Short mmCIF file of N, CA and C in Angstrom, two decimals:
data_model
loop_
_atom_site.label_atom_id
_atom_site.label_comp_id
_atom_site.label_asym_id
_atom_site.label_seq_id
_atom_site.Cartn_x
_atom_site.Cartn_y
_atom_site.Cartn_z
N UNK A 1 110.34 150.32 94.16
CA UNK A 1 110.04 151.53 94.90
C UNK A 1 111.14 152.56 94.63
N UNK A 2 111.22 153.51 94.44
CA UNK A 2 111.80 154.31 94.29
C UNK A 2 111.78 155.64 95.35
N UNK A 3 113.00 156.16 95.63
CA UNK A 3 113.26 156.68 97.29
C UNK A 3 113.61 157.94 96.20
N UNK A 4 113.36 159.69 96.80
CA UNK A 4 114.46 160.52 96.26
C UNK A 4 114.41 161.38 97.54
N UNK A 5 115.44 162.04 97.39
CA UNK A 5 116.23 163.10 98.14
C UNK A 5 115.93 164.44 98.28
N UNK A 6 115.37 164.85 99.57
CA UNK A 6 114.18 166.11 99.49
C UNK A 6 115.40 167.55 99.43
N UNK A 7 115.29 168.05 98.43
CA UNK A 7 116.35 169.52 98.51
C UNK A 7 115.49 170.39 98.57
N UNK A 8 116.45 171.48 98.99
CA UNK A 8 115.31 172.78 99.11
C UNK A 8 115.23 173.87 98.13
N UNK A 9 114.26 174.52 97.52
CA UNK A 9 114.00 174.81 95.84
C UNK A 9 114.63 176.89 96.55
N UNK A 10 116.32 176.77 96.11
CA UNK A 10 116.58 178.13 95.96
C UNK A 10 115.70 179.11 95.39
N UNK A 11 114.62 178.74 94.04
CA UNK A 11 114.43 180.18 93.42
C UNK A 11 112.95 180.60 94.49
N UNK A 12 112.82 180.33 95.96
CA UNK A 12 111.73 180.77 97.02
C UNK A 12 112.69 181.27 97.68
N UNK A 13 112.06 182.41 98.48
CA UNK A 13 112.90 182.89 99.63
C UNK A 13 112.86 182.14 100.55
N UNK A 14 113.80 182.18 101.30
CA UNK A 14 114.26 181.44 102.48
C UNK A 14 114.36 181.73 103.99
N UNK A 15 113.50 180.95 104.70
CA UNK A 15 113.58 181.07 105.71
C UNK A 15 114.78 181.24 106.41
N UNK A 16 114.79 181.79 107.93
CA UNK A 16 115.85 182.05 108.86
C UNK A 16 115.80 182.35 109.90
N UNK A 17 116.24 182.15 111.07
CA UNK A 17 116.43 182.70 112.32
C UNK A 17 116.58 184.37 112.49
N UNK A 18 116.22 185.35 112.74
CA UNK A 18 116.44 187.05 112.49
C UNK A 18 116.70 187.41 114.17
N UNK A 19 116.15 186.62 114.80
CA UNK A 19 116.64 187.25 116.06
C UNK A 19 116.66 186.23 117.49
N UNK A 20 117.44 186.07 118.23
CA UNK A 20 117.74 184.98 119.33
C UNK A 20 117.31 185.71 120.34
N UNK A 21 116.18 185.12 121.35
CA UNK A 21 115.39 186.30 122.56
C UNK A 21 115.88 184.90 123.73
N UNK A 22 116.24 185.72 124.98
CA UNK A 22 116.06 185.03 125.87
C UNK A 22 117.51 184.35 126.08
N UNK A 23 119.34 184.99 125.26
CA UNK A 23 120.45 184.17 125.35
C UNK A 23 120.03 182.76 124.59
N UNK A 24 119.33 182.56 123.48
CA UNK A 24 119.05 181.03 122.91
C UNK A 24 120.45 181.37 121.84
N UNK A 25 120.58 179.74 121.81
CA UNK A 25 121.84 179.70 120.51
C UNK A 25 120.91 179.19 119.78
N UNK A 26 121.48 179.37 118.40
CA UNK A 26 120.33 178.76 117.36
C UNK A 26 121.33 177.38 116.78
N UNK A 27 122.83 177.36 117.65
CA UNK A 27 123.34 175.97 117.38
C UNK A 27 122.10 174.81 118.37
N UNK A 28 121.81 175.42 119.45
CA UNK A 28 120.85 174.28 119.90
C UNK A 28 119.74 174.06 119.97
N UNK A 29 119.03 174.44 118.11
CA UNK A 29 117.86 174.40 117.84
C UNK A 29 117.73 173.07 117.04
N UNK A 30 116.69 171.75 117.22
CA UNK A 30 116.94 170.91 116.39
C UNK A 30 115.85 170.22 116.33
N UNK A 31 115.26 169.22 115.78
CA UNK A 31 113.94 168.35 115.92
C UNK A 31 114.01 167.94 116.92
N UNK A 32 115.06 167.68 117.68
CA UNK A 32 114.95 167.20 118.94
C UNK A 32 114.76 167.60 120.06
N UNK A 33 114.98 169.17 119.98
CA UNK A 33 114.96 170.41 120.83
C UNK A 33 114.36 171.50 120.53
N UNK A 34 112.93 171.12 119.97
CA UNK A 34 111.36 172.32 119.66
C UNK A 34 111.45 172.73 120.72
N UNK A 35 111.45 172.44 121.72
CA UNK A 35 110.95 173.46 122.86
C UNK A 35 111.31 175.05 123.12
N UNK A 36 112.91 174.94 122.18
CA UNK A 36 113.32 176.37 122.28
C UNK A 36 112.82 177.10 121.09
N UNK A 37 111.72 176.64 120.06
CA UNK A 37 111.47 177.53 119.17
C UNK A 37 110.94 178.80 119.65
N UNK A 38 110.00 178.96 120.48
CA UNK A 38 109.80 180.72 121.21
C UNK A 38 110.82 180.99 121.44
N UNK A 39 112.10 181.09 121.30
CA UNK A 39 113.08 181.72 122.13
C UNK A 39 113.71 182.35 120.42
N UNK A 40 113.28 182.04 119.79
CA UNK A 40 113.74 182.61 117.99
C UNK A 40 112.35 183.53 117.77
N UNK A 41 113.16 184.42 116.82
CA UNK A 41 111.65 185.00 115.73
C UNK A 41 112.71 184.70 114.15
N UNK A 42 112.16 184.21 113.22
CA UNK A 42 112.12 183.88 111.96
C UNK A 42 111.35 185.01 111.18
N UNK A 43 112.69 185.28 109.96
CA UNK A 43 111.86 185.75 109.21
C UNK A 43 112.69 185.31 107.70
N UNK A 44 112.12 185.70 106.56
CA UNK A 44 112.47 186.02 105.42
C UNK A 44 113.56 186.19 104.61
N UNK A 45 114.56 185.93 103.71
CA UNK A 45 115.62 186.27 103.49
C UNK A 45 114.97 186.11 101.75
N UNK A 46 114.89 187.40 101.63
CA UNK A 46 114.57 188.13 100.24
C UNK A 46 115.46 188.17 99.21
N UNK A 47 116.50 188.00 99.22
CA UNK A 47 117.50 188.83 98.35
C UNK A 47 117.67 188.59 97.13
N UNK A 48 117.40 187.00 96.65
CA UNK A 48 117.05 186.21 95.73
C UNK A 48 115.80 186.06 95.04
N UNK A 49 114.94 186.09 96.08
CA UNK A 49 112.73 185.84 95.36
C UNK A 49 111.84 186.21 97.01
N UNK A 50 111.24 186.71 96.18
CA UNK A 50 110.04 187.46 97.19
C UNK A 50 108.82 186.20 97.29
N UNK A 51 108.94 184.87 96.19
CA UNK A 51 108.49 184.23 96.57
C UNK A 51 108.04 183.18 98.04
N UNK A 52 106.92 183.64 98.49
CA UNK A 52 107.28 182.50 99.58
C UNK A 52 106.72 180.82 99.31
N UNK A 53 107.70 180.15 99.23
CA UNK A 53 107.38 178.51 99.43
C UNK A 53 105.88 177.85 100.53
N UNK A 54 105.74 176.44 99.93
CA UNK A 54 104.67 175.98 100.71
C UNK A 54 105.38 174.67 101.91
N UNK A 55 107.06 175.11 101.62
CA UNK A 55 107.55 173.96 101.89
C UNK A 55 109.17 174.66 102.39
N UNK A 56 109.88 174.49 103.33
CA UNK A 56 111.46 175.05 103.50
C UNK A 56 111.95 173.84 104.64
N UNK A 57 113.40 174.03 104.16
CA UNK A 57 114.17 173.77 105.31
C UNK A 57 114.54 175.04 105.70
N UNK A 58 114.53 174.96 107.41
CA UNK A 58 115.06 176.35 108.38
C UNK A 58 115.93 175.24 108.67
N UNK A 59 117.46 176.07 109.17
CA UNK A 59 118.65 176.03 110.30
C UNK A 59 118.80 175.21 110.02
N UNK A 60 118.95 174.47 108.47
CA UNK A 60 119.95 173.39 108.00
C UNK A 60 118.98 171.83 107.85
N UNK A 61 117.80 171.81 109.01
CA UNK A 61 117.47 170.82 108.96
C UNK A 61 116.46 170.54 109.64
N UNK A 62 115.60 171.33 109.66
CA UNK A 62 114.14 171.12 110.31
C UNK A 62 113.27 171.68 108.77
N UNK A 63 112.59 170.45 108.73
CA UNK A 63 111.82 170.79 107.67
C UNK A 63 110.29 171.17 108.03
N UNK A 64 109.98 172.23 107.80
CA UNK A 64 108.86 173.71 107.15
C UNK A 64 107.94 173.49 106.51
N UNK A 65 106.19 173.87 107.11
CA UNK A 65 105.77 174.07 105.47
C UNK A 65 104.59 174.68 106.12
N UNK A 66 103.80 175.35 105.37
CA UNK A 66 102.58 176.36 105.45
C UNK A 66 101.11 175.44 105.96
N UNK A 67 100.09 175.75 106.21
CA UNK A 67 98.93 175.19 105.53
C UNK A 67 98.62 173.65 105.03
N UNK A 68 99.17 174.46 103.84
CA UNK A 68 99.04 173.17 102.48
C UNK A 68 99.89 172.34 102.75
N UNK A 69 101.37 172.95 103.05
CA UNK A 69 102.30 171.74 103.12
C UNK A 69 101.82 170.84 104.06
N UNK A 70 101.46 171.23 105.47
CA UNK A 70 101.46 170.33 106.51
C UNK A 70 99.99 169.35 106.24
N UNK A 71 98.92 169.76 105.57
CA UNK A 71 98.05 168.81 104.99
C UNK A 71 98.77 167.61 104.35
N UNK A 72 99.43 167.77 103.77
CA UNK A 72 100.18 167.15 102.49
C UNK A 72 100.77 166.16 103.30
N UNK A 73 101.99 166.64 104.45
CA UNK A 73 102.75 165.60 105.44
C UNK A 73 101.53 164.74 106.34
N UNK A 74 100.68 165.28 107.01
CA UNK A 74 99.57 164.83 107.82
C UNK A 74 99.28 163.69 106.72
N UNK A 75 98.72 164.17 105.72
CA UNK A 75 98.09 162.76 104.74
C UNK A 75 99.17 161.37 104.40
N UNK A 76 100.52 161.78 104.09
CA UNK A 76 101.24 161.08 103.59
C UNK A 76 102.00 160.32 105.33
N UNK A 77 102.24 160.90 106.18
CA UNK A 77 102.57 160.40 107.61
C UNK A 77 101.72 161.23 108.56
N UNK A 78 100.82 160.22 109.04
CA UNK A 78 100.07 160.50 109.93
C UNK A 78 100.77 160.31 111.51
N UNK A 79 101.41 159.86 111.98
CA UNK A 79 102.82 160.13 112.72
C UNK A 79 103.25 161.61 113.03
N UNK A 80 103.23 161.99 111.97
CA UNK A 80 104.24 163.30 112.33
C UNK A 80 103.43 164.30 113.26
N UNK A 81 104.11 164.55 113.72
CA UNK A 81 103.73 166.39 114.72
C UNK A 81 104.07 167.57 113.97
N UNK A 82 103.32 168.84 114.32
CA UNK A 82 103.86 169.70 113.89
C UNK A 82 103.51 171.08 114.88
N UNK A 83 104.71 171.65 114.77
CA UNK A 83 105.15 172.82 115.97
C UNK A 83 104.82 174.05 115.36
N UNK A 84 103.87 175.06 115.75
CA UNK A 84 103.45 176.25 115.21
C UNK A 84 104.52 177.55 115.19
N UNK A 85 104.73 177.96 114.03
CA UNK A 85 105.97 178.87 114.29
C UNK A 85 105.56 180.33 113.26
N UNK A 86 105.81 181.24 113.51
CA UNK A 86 105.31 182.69 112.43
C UNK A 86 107.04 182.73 111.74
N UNK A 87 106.90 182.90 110.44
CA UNK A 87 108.19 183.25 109.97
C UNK A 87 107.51 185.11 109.35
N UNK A 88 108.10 185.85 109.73
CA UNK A 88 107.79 187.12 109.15
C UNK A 88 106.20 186.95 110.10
N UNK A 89 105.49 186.72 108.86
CA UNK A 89 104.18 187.45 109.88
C UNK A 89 103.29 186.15 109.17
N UNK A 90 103.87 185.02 108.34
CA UNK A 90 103.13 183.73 107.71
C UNK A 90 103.02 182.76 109.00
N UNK A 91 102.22 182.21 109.24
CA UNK A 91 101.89 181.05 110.57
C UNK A 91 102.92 179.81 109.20
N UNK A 92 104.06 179.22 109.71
CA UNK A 92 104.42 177.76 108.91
C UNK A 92 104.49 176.60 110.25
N UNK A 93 104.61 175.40 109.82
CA UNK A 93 104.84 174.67 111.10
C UNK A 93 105.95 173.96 110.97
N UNK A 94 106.55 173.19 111.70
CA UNK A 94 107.50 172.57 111.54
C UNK A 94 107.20 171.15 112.16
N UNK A 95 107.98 170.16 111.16
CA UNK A 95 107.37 168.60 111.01
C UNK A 95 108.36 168.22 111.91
N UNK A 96 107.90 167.42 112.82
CA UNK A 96 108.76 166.60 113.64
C UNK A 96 108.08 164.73 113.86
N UNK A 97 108.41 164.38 114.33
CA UNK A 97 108.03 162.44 114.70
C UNK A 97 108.21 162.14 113.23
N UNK A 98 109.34 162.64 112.33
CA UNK A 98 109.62 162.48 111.05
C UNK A 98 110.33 160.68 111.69
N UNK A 99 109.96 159.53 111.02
CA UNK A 99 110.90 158.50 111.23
C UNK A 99 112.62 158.17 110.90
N UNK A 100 113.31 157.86 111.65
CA UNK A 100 114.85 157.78 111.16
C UNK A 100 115.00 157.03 111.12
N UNK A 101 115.76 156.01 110.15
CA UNK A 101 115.56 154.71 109.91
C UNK A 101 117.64 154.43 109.61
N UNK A 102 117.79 153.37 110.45
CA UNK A 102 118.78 152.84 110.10
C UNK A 102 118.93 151.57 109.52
N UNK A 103 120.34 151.23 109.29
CA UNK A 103 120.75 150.22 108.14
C UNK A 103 119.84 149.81 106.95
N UNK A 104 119.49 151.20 106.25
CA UNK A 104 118.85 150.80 104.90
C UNK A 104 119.65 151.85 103.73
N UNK A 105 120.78 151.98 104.18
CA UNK A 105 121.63 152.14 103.34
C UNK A 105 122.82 151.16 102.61
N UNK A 106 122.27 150.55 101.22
CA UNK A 106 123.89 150.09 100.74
C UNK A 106 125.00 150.48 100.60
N UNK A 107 126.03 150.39 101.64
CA UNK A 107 127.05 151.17 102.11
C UNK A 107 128.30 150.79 100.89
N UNK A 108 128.02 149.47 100.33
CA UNK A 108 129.13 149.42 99.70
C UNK A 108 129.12 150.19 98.08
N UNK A 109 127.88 150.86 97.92
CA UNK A 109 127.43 151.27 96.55
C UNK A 109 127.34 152.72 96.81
N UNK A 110 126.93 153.07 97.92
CA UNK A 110 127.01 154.52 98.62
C UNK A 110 128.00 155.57 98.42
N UNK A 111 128.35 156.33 98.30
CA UNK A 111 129.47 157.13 98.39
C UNK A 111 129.94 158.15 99.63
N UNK A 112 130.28 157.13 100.69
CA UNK A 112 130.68 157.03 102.01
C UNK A 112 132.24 157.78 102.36
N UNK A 113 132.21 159.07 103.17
CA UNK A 113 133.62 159.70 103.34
C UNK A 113 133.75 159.55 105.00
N UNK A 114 134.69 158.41 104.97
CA UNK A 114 134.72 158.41 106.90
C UNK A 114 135.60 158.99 107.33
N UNK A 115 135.68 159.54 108.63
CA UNK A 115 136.66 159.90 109.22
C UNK A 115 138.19 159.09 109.54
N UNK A 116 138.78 159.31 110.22
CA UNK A 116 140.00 157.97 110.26
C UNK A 116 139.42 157.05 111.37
N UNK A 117 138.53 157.45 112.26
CA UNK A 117 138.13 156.77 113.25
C UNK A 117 136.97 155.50 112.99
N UNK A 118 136.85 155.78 111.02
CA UNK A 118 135.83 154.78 110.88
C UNK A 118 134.21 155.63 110.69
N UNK A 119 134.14 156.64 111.36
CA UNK A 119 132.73 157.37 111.63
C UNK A 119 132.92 157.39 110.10
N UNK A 120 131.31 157.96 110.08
CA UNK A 120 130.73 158.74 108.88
C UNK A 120 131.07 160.09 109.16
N UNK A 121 131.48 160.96 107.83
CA UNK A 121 131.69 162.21 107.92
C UNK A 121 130.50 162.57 106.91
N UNK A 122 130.47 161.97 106.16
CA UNK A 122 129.39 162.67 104.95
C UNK A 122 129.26 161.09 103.77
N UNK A 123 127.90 161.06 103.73
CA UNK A 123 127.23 160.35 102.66
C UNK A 123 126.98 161.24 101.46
N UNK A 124 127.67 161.22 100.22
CA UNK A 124 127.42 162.73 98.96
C UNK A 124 126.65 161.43 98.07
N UNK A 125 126.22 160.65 98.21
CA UNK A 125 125.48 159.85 96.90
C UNK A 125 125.13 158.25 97.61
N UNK A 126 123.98 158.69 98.48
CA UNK A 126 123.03 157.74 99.26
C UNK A 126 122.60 156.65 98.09
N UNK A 127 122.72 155.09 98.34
CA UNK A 127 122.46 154.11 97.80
C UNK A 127 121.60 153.42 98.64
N UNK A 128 120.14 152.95 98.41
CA UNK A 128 119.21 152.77 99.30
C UNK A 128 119.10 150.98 98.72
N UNK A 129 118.93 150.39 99.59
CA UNK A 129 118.63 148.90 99.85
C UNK A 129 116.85 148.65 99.37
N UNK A 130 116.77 147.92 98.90
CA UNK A 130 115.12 147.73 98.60
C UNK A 130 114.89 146.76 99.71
N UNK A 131 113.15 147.98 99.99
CA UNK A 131 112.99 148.02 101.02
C UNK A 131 111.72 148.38 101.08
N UNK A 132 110.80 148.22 102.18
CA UNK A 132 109.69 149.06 101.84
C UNK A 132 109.58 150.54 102.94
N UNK A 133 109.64 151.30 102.93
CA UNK A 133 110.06 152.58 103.62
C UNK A 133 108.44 153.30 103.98
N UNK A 134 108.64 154.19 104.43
CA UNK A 134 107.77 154.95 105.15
C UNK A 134 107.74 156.76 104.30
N UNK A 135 106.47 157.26 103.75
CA UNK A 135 106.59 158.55 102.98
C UNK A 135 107.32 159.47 102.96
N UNK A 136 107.98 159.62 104.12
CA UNK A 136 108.96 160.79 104.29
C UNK A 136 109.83 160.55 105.58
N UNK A 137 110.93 160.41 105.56
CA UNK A 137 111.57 159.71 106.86
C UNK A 137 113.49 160.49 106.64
N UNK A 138 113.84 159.95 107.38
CA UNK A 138 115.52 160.68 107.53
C UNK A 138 116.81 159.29 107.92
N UNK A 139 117.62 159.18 107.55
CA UNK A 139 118.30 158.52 108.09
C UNK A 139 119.67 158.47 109.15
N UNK A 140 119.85 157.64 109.81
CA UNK A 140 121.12 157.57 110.46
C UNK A 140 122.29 158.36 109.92
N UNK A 141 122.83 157.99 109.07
CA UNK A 141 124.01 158.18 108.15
C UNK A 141 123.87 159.99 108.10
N UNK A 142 122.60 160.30 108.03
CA UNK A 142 122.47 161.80 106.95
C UNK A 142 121.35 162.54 107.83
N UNK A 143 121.62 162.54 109.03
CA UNK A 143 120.76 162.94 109.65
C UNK A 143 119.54 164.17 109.58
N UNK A 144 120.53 165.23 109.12
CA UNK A 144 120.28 166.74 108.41
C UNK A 144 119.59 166.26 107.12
N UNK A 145 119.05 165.51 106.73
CA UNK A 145 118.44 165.16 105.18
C UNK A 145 117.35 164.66 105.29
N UNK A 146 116.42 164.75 104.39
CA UNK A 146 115.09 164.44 104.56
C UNK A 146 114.75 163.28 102.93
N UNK A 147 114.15 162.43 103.29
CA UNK A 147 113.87 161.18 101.93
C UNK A 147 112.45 161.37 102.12
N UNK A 148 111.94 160.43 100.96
CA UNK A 148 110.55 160.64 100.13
C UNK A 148 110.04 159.28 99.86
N UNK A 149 109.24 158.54 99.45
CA UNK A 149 109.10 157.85 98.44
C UNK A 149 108.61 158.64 97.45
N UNK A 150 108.65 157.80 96.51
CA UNK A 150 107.53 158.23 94.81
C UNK A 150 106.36 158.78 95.19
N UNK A 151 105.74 157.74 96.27
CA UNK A 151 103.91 158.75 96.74
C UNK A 151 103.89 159.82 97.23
N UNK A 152 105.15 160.16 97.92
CA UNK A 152 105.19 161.70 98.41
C UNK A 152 105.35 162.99 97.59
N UNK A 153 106.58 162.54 96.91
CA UNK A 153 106.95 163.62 95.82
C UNK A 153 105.79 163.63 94.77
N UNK A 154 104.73 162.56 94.14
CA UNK A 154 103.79 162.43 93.71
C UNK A 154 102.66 163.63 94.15
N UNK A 155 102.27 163.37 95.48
CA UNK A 155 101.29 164.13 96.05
C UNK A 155 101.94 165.62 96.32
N UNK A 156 102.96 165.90 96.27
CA UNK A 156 103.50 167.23 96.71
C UNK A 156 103.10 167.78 95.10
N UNK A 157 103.89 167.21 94.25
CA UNK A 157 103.36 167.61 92.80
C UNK A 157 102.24 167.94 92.55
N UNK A 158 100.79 166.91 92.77
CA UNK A 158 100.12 167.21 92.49
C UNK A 158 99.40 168.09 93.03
N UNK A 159 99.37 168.28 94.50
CA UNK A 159 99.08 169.49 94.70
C UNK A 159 99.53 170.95 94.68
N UNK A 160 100.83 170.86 93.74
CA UNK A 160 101.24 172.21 93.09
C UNK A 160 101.97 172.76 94.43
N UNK A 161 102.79 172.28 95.30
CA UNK A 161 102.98 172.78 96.68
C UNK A 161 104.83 172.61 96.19
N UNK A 162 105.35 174.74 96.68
CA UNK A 162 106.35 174.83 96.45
C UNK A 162 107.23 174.64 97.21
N UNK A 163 108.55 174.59 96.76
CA UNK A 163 109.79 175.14 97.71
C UNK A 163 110.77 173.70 98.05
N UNK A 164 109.95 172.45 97.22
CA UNK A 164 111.13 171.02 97.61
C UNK A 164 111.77 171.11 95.88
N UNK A 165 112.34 169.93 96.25
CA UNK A 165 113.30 169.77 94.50
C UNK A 165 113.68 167.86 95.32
N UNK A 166 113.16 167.38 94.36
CA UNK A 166 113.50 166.29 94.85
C UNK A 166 114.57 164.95 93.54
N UNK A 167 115.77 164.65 94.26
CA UNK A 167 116.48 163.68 93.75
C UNK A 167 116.21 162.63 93.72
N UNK A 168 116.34 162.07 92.69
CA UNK A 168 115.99 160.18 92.97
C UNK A 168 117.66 159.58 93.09
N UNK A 169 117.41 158.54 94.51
CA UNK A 169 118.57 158.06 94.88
C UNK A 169 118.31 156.55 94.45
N UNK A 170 119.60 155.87 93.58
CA UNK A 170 119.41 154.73 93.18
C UNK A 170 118.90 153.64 94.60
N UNK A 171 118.38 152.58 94.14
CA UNK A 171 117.65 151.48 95.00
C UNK A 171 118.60 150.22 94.40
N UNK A 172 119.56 149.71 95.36
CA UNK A 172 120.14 148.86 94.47
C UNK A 172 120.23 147.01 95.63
N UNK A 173 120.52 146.06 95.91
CA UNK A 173 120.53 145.20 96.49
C UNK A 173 121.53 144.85 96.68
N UNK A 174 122.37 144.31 97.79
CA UNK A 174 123.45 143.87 97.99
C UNK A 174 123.63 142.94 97.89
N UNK A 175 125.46 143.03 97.21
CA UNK A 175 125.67 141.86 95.96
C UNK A 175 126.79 141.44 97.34
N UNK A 176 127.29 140.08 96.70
CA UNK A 176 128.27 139.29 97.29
C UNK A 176 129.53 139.86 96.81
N UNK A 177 129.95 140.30 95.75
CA UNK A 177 131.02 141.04 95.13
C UNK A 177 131.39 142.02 95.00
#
């Protein structure tokens, strides 16, 4: 099985927060805390491509997508929810009941930067345990990050649906040595 690493495709314009109504911080906007999305208006950040994507990360880590995209997530995780949001004047939604899955990272193959306290500060080169995983899911370690299998990035391809870039993260098994 093969797992990759969902990035977000710079040459689309990019979503953003444009205005905070109601005293909202947009630090306490998160998958976990939709409820304050009316309290934002989203729009556009042009400066780069007038293109708009079928697919974005907003505010670091809520992952986005139009229409098409959210067909695409619906088919591949039927699980997920999705929260109706206008960016500019486009209806996109935002995917949430995304699954987070812990200890399916090989930590000793990983490229793991802890704090002195032992925490995780940052995973820069995720090493995934074979496993059988779920189409699109997030993990412990990398919370802000979004994973794939092969059938996802497959079906995103084939339906020509823009705005991801996806990494393949090695799948390796843990050795005794």
């Amino acid at each position: 099985m093969k797992i990759y690493l969902i990035k977000k495709d710079y040459s689309f314009a990019s979503a953003d927060i444009v205005e905070s109504l109601n005293g909202a911080d947009s630090l306490d906007l998160s998958v976990e805390n939709l409820e304050i999305l009316p309290d934002f208006r989203f729009g556009w950040l042009t400066n780069e491509s007038n293109l708009l994507p079928d697919f974005t990360i907003l505010n670091s880590d809520l992952l986005v997508c139009d229409a098409r995209g959210q067909a695409i997530v619906a088919r591949m995780l039927p699980t997920a929810i999705f929260s109706e949001i206008k960016i500019g004047e486009v209806t996109f939604y935002v995917c949430s009941h995304i699954p987070v899955l812990t200890g399916c990272l090989n930590m000793k193959k990983s490229n793991v930067k802890r704090f002195s306290n032992g925490d995780i500060m940052e995973v820069s080169s995720p090493v995934f345990l074979p496993n059988e995983y779920p189409n699109l899911f997030t993990i412990e370690e990398m919370p802000s990050a979004y994973f794939c299998t092969e059938a996802f990035k497959d079906e995103v391809v084939k339906e020509r649906a823009s705005g991801l870039l996806f990494e393949e993260c090695p799948v390796k098994a843990k050795s005794w040595f």
